[in-house]
Coordinates of C-alpha atoms in Angstrom, one line a residue:
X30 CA -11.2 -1.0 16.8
X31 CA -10.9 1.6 14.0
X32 CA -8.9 0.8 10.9
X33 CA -6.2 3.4 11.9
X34 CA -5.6 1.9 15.4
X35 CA -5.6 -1.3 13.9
X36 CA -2.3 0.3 11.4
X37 CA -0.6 1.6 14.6
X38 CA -1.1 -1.4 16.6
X39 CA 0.5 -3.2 13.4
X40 CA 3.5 -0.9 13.8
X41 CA 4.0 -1.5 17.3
X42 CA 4.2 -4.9 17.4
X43 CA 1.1 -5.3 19.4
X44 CA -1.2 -7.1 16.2
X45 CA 1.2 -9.4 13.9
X46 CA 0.7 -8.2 9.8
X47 CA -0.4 -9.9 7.9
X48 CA 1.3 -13.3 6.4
X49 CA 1.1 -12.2 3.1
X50 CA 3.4 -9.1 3.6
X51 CA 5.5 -11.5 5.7
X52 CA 5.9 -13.4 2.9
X53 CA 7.1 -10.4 0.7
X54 CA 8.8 -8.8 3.1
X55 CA 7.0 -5.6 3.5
X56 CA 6.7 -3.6 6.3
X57 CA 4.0 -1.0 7.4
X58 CA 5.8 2.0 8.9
X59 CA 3.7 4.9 9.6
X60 CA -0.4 5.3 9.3
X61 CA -2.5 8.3 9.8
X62 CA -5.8 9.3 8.8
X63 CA -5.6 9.2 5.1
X64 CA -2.2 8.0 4.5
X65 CA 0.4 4.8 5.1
X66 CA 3.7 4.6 4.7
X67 CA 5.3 1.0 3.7
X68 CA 9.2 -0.2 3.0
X69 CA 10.5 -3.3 2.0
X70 CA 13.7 -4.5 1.3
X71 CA 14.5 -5.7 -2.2
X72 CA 15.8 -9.1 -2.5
X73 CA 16.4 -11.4 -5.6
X74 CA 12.4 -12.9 -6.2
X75 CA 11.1 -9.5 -5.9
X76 CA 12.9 -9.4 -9.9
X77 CA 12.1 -10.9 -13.2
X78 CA 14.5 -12.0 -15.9
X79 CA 16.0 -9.1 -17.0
X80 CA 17.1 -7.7 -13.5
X81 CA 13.9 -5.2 -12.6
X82 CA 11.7 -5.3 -10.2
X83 CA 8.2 -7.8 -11.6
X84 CA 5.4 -5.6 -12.4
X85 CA 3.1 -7.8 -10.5
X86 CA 5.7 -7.6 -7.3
X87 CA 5.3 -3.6 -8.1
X88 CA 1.3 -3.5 -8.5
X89 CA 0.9 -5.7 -5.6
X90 CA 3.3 -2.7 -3.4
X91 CA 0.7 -0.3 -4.3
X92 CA -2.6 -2.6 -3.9
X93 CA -1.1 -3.1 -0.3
X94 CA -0.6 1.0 0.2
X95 CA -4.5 2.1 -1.5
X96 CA -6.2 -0.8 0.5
X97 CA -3.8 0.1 3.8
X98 CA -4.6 3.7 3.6
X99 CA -8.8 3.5 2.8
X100 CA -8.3 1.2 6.0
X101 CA -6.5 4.4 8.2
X102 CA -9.8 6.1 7.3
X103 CA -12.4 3.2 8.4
X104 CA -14.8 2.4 11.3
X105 CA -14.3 -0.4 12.8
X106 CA -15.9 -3.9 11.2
X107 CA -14.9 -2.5 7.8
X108 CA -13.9 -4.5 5.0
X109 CA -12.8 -3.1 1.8
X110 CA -11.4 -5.2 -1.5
X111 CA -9.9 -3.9 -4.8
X112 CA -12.1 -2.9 -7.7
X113 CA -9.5 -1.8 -9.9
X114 CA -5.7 -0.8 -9.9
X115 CA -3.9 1.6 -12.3
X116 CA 0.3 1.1 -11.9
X117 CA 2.5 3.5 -14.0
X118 CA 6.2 2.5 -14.5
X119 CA 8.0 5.4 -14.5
X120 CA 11.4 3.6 -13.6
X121 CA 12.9 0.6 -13.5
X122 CA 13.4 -0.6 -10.0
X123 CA 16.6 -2.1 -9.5
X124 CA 18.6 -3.9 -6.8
X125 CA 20.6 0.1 -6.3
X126 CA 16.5 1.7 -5.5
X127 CA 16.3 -0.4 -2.4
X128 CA 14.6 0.1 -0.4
X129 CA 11.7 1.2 -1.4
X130 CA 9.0 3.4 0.3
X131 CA 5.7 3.2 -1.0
X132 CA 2.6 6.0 0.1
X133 CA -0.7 5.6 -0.2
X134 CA -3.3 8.3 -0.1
X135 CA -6.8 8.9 0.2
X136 CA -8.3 10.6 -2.7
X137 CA -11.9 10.3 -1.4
X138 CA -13.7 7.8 0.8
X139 CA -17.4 7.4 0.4
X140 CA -19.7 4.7 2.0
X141 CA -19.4 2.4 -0.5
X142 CA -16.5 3.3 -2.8
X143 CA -13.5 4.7 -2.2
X144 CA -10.5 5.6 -4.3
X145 CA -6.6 6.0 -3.2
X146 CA -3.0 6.5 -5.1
X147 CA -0.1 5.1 -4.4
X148 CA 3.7 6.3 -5.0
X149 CA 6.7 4.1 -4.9
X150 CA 9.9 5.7 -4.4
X151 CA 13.6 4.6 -4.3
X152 CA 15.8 5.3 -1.4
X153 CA 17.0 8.0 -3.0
X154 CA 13.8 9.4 -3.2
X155 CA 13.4 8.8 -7.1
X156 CA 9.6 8.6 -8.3
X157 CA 9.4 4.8 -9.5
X158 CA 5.8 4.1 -9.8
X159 CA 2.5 5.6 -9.6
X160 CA -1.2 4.2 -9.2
X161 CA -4.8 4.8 -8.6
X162 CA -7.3 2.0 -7.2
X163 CA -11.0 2.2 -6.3
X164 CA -11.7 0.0 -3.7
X165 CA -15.8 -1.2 -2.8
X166 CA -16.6 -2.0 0.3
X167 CA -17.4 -5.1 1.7
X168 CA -19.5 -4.4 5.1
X169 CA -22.2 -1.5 5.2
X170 CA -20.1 0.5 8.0
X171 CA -18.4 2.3 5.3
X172 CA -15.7 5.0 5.9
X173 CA -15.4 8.6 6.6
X174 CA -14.3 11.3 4.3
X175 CA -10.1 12.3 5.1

């Protein structure tokens, strides 16, 4: 199947996530073509020591969001990994910002590369964190343009 039936069949129940996100307690919560939505719950390891959330807790949110949302615009048999990831702490993230919502967009998706951005907001609504990742793809089916 596509990538983005894939997403929705994640959503519904009918495909289990993936263990990693179990693990860390994030959820994906809406897909379309070109864009994800996840949330997630803040609990107490999602911190370091001085009571905000860990930047590699944060970078690994919006990794999650750019790859999830390259995916809503894939073929299936695609397989796309990270090349690079850009996170911009704008604000702290704090037990009070749960729980978070995190976007991920499609900037462009070519056949071999494709780059995304990812926003992390509080409940609130509050901009948090910002990023930009190119991603490469692994199998030669590529993606289609959003």
């Amino acid at each position: 199947m596509d990538g983005l039936t894939y997403l929705q069949h994640v959503i519904s129940g009918e495909i289990p996530q993936s263990p990693f996100n179990d693990l860390i307690g994030v959820r994906l919560v809406h897909a379309e073509a070109g864009r994800v939505e996840l949330a997630v719950d803040l609990r107490a390891d999602h911190f370091n020591k001085i009571g905000t959330g860990h930047g590699g807790f944060v970078s690994t949110l919006c990794d999650n969001a750019c790859g999830m949302a390259v995916d809503s615009v894939s073929p299936a048999g695609a397989a796309w990994t990270s090349l690079d990831l850009q996170v911009r702490f704008l604000k702290a993230i704090t037990p009070a910002t749960s729980p978070l919502k995190i976007v991920g967009t499609v900037i462009r998706a070519g056949r071999k590369v494709a780059v995304t951005q990812a926003e992390v907001f509080s409940a609130k609504g509050d901009l948090l964190t910002t990023c930009t990742s190119s991603l490469y793809a692994l199998t030669s089916n590529g993606a289609t343009s959003s």
